[in-house]
CSV table of C-alpha atoms in Angstrom, one decimal:
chain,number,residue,atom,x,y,z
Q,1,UNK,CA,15.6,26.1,9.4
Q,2,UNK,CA,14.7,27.9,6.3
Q,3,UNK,CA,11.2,29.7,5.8
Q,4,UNK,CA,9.6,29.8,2.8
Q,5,UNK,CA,7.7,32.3,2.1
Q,6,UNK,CA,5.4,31.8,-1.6
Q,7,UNK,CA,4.2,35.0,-2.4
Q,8,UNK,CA,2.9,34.3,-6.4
Q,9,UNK,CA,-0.3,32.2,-6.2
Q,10,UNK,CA,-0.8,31.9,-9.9
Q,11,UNK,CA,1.7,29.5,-10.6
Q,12,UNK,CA,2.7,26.4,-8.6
Q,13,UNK,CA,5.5,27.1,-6.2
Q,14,UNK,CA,8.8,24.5,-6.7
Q,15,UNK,CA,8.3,23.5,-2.9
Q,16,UNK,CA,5.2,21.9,-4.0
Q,17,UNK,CA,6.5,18.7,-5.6
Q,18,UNK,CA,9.4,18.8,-2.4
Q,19,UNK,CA,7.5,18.9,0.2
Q,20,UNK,CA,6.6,14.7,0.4
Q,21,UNK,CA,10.1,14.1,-0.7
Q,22,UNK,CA,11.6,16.4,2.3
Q,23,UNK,CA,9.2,14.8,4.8
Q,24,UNK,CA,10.1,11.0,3.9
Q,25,UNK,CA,13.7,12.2,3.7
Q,26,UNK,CA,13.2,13.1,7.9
Q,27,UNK,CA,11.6,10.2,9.2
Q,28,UNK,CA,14.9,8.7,9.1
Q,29,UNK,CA,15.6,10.2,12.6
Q,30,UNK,CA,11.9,11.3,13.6
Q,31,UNK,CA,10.4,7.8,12.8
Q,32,UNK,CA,12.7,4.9,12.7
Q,33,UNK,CA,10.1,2.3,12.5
Q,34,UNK,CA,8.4,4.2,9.7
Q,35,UNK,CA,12.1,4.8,7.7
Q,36,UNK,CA,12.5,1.4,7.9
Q,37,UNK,CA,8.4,-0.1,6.4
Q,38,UNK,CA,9.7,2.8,3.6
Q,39,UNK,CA,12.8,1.7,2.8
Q,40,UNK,CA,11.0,-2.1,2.2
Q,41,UNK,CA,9.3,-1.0,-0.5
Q,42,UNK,CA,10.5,-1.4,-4.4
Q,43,UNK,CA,11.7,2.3,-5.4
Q,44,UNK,CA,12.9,0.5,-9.0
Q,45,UNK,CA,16.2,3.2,-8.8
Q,46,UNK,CA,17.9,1.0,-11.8
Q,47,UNK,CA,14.8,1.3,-14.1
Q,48,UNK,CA,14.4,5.2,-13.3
Q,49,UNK,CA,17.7,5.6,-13.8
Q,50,UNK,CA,18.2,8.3,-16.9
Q,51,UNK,CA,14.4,8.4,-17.7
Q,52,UNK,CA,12.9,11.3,-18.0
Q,53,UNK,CA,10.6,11.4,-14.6
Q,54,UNK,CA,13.9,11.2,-13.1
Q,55,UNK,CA,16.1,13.8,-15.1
Q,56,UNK,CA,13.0,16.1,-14.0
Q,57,UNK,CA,12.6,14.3,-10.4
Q,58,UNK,CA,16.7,15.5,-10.1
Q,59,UNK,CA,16.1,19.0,-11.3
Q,60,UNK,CA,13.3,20.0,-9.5
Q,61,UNK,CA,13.1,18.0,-6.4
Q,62,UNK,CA,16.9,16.9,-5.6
Q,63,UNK,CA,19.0,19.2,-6.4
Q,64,UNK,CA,16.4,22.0,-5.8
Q,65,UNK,CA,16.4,20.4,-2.2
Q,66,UNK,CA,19.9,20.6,-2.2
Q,67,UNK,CA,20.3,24.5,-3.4
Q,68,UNK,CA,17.3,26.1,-1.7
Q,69,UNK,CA,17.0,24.0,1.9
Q,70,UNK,CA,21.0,22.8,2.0
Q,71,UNK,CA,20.2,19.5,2.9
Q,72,UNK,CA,23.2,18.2,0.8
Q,73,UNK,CA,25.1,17.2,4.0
Q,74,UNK,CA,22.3,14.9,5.2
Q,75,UNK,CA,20.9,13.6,1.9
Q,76,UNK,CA,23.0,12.6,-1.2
Q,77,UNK,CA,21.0,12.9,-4.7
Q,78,UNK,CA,20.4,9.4,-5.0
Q,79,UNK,CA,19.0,8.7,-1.7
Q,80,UNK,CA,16.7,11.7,-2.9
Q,81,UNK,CA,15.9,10.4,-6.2
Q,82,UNK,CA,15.3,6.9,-4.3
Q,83,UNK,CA,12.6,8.1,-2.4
Q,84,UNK,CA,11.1,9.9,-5.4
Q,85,UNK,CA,10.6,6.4,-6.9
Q,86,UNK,CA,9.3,5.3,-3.8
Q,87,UNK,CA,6.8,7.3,-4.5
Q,88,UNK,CA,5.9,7.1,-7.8
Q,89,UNK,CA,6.3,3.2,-7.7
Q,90,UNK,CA,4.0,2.4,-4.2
Q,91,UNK,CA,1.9,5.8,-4.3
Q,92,UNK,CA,-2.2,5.5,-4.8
Q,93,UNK,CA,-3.8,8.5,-5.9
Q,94,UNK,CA,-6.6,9.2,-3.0
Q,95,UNK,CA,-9.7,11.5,-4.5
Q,96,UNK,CA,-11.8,11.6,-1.6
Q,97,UNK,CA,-9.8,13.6,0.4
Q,98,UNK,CA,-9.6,17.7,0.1
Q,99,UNK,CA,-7.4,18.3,-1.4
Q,100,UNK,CA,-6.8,14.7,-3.3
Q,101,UNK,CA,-3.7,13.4,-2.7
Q,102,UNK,CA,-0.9,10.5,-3.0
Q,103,UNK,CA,-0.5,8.2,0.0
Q,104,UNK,CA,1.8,4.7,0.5
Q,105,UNK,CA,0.0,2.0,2.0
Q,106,UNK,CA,2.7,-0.3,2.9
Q,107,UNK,CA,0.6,-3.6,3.4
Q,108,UNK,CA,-1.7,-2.3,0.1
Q,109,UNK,CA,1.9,-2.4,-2.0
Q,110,UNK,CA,2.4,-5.5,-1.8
Q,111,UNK,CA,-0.3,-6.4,-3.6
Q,112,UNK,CA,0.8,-7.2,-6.9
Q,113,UNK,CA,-0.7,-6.2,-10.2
Q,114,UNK,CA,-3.4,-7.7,-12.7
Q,115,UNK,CA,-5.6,-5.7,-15.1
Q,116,UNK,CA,-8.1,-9.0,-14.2
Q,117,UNK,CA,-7.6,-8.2,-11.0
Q,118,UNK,CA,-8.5,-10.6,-7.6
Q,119,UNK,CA,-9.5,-7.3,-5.5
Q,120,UNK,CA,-10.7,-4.1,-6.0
Q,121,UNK,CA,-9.3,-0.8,-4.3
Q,122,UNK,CA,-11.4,1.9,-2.8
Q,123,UNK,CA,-10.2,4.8,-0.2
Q,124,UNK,CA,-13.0,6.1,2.9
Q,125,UNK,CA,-13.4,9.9,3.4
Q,126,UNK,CA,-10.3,10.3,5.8
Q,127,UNK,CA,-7.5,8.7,2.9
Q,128,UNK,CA,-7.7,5.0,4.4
Q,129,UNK,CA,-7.2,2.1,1.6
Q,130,UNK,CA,-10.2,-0.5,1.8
Q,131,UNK,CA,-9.0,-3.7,-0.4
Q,132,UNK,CA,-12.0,-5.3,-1.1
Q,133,UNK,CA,-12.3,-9.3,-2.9
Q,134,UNK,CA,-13.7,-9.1,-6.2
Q,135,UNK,CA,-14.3,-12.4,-7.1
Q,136,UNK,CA,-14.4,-15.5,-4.7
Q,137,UNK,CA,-10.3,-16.2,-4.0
Q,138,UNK,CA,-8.9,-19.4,-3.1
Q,139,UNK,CA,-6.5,-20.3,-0.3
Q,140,UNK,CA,-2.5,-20.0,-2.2
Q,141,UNK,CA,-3.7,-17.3,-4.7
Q,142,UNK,CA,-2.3,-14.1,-5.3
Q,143,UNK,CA,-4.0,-11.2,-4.0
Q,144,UNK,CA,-4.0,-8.6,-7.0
Q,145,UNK,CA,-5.2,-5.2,-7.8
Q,146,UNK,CA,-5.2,-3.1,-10.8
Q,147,UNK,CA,-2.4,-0.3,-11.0
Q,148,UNK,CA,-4.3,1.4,-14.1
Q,149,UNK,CA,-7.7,2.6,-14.7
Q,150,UNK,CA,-9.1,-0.8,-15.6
Q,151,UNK,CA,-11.7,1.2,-17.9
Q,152,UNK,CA,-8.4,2.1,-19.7
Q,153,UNK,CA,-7.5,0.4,-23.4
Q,154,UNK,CA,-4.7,-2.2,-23.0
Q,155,UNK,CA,-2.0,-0.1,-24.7
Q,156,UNK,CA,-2.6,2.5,-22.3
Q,157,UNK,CA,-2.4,0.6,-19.5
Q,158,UNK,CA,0.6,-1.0,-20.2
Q,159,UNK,CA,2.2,2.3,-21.4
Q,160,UNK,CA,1.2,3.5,-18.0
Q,161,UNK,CA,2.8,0.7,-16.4
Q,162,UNK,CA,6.1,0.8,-18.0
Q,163,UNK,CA,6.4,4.5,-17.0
Q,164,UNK,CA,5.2,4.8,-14.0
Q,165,UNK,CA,5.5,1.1,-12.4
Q,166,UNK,CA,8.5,0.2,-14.9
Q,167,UNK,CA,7.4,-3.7,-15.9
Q,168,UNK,CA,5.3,-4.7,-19.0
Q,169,UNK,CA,2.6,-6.1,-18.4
Q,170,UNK,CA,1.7,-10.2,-19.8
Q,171,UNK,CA,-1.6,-10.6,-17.8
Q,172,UNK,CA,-4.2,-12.8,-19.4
Q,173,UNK,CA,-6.2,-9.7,-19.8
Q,174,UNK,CA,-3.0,-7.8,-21.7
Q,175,UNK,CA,-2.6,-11.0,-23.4
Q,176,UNK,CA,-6.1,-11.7,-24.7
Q,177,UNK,CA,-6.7,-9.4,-27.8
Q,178,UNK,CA,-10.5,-9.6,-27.5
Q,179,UNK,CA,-10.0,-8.7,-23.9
Q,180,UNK,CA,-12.0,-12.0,-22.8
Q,181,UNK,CA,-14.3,-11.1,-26.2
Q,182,UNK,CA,-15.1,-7.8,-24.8
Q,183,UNK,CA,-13.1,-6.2,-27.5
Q,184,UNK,CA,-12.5,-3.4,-25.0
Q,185,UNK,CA,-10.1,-1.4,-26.9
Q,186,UNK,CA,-11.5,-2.5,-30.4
Q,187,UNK,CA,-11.1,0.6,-32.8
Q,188,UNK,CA,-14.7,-0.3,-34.0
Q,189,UNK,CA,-17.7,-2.5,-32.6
Q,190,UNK,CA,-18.6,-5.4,-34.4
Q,191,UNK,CA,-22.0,-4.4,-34.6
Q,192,UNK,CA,-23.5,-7.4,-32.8
């Protein structure tokens, strides 16, 4: 067992951005059950391959696991780099905890995405997901939540989607340049 010991406070530390990573990487053997839900999950590894979240996710997370814990006999690179796109595929960003943080809800990631979306997301005080229904939803509908900011312009969130989620998004929303007539990421109001 290695200690670290982080004795410059000004910077971030490189352990930072491992320690998830190193913690998902041992419930292989400490949480079988949970290693399994995980390993369910979409971690798009041929997308991510060669972009450039994952040239930095091999520097500074694999291989620096690798050279600085010696983990190199348990964990290959790619089964590294695959739980790094678990993570940045399934994660949510939760604000109301301190500190804020990313958690995987693994019922809550199968929701699928629509910038018009069916359900709305919101997190308590301890980190739990609360999926609420946003409009009234039918029996045989997809239950959908926004990936994005939905107060976001549509270029952004579908550049946001194709690097963090890797797919483009076609919702009617995405597909509607009015934006169903809200002009939401008009340049200039019409001056109604």
């Amino acid at each position: 067992m290695r200690i670290v010991r982080i004795s410059q406070f000004i910077s971030p530390h490189p352990s930072y951005e491992c320690i998830t990573p190193l913690r998902i990487c041992y419930q292989r053997e400490a949480n079988p059950a949970l290693w399994k839900k995980l390993n369910e999950l979409e971690s798009h590894s041929d997308a991510r391959a060669n972009s450039m979240k994952q040239l930095a996710d091999t520097k500074s997370i694999a291989e620096f696991l690798h050279r600085f814990y010696n983990i190199d006999k348990d964990f290959s690179i790619d089964e590294i780099l695959r739980i790094c796109g678990l993570l940045e595929v399934n994660g949510h960003e939760v604000p109301t905890t301190e500190p804020a943080h990313v958690a995987i809800y693994s019922t809550a990631s199968m929701l699928e995405h629509n910038c018009y979306a069916n359900c709305s997301k919101s997190f308590s005080s301890e980190g739990d997901i609360i999926i609420h229904a946003a409009v009234p939803i039918k029996r045989g509908d997809h239950l959908s939540i926004c990936y994005t900011d939905a107060l976001w312009s549509t270029s952004t969130r579908r550049q946001h989607l194709i690097e963090t989620k890797f797919f483009s998004c076609c919702c009617k929303r995405c597909s509607d340049v009015t934006e169903f007539n809200t002009y939401f990421s008009a340049i200039k109001c019409l001056g109604l």
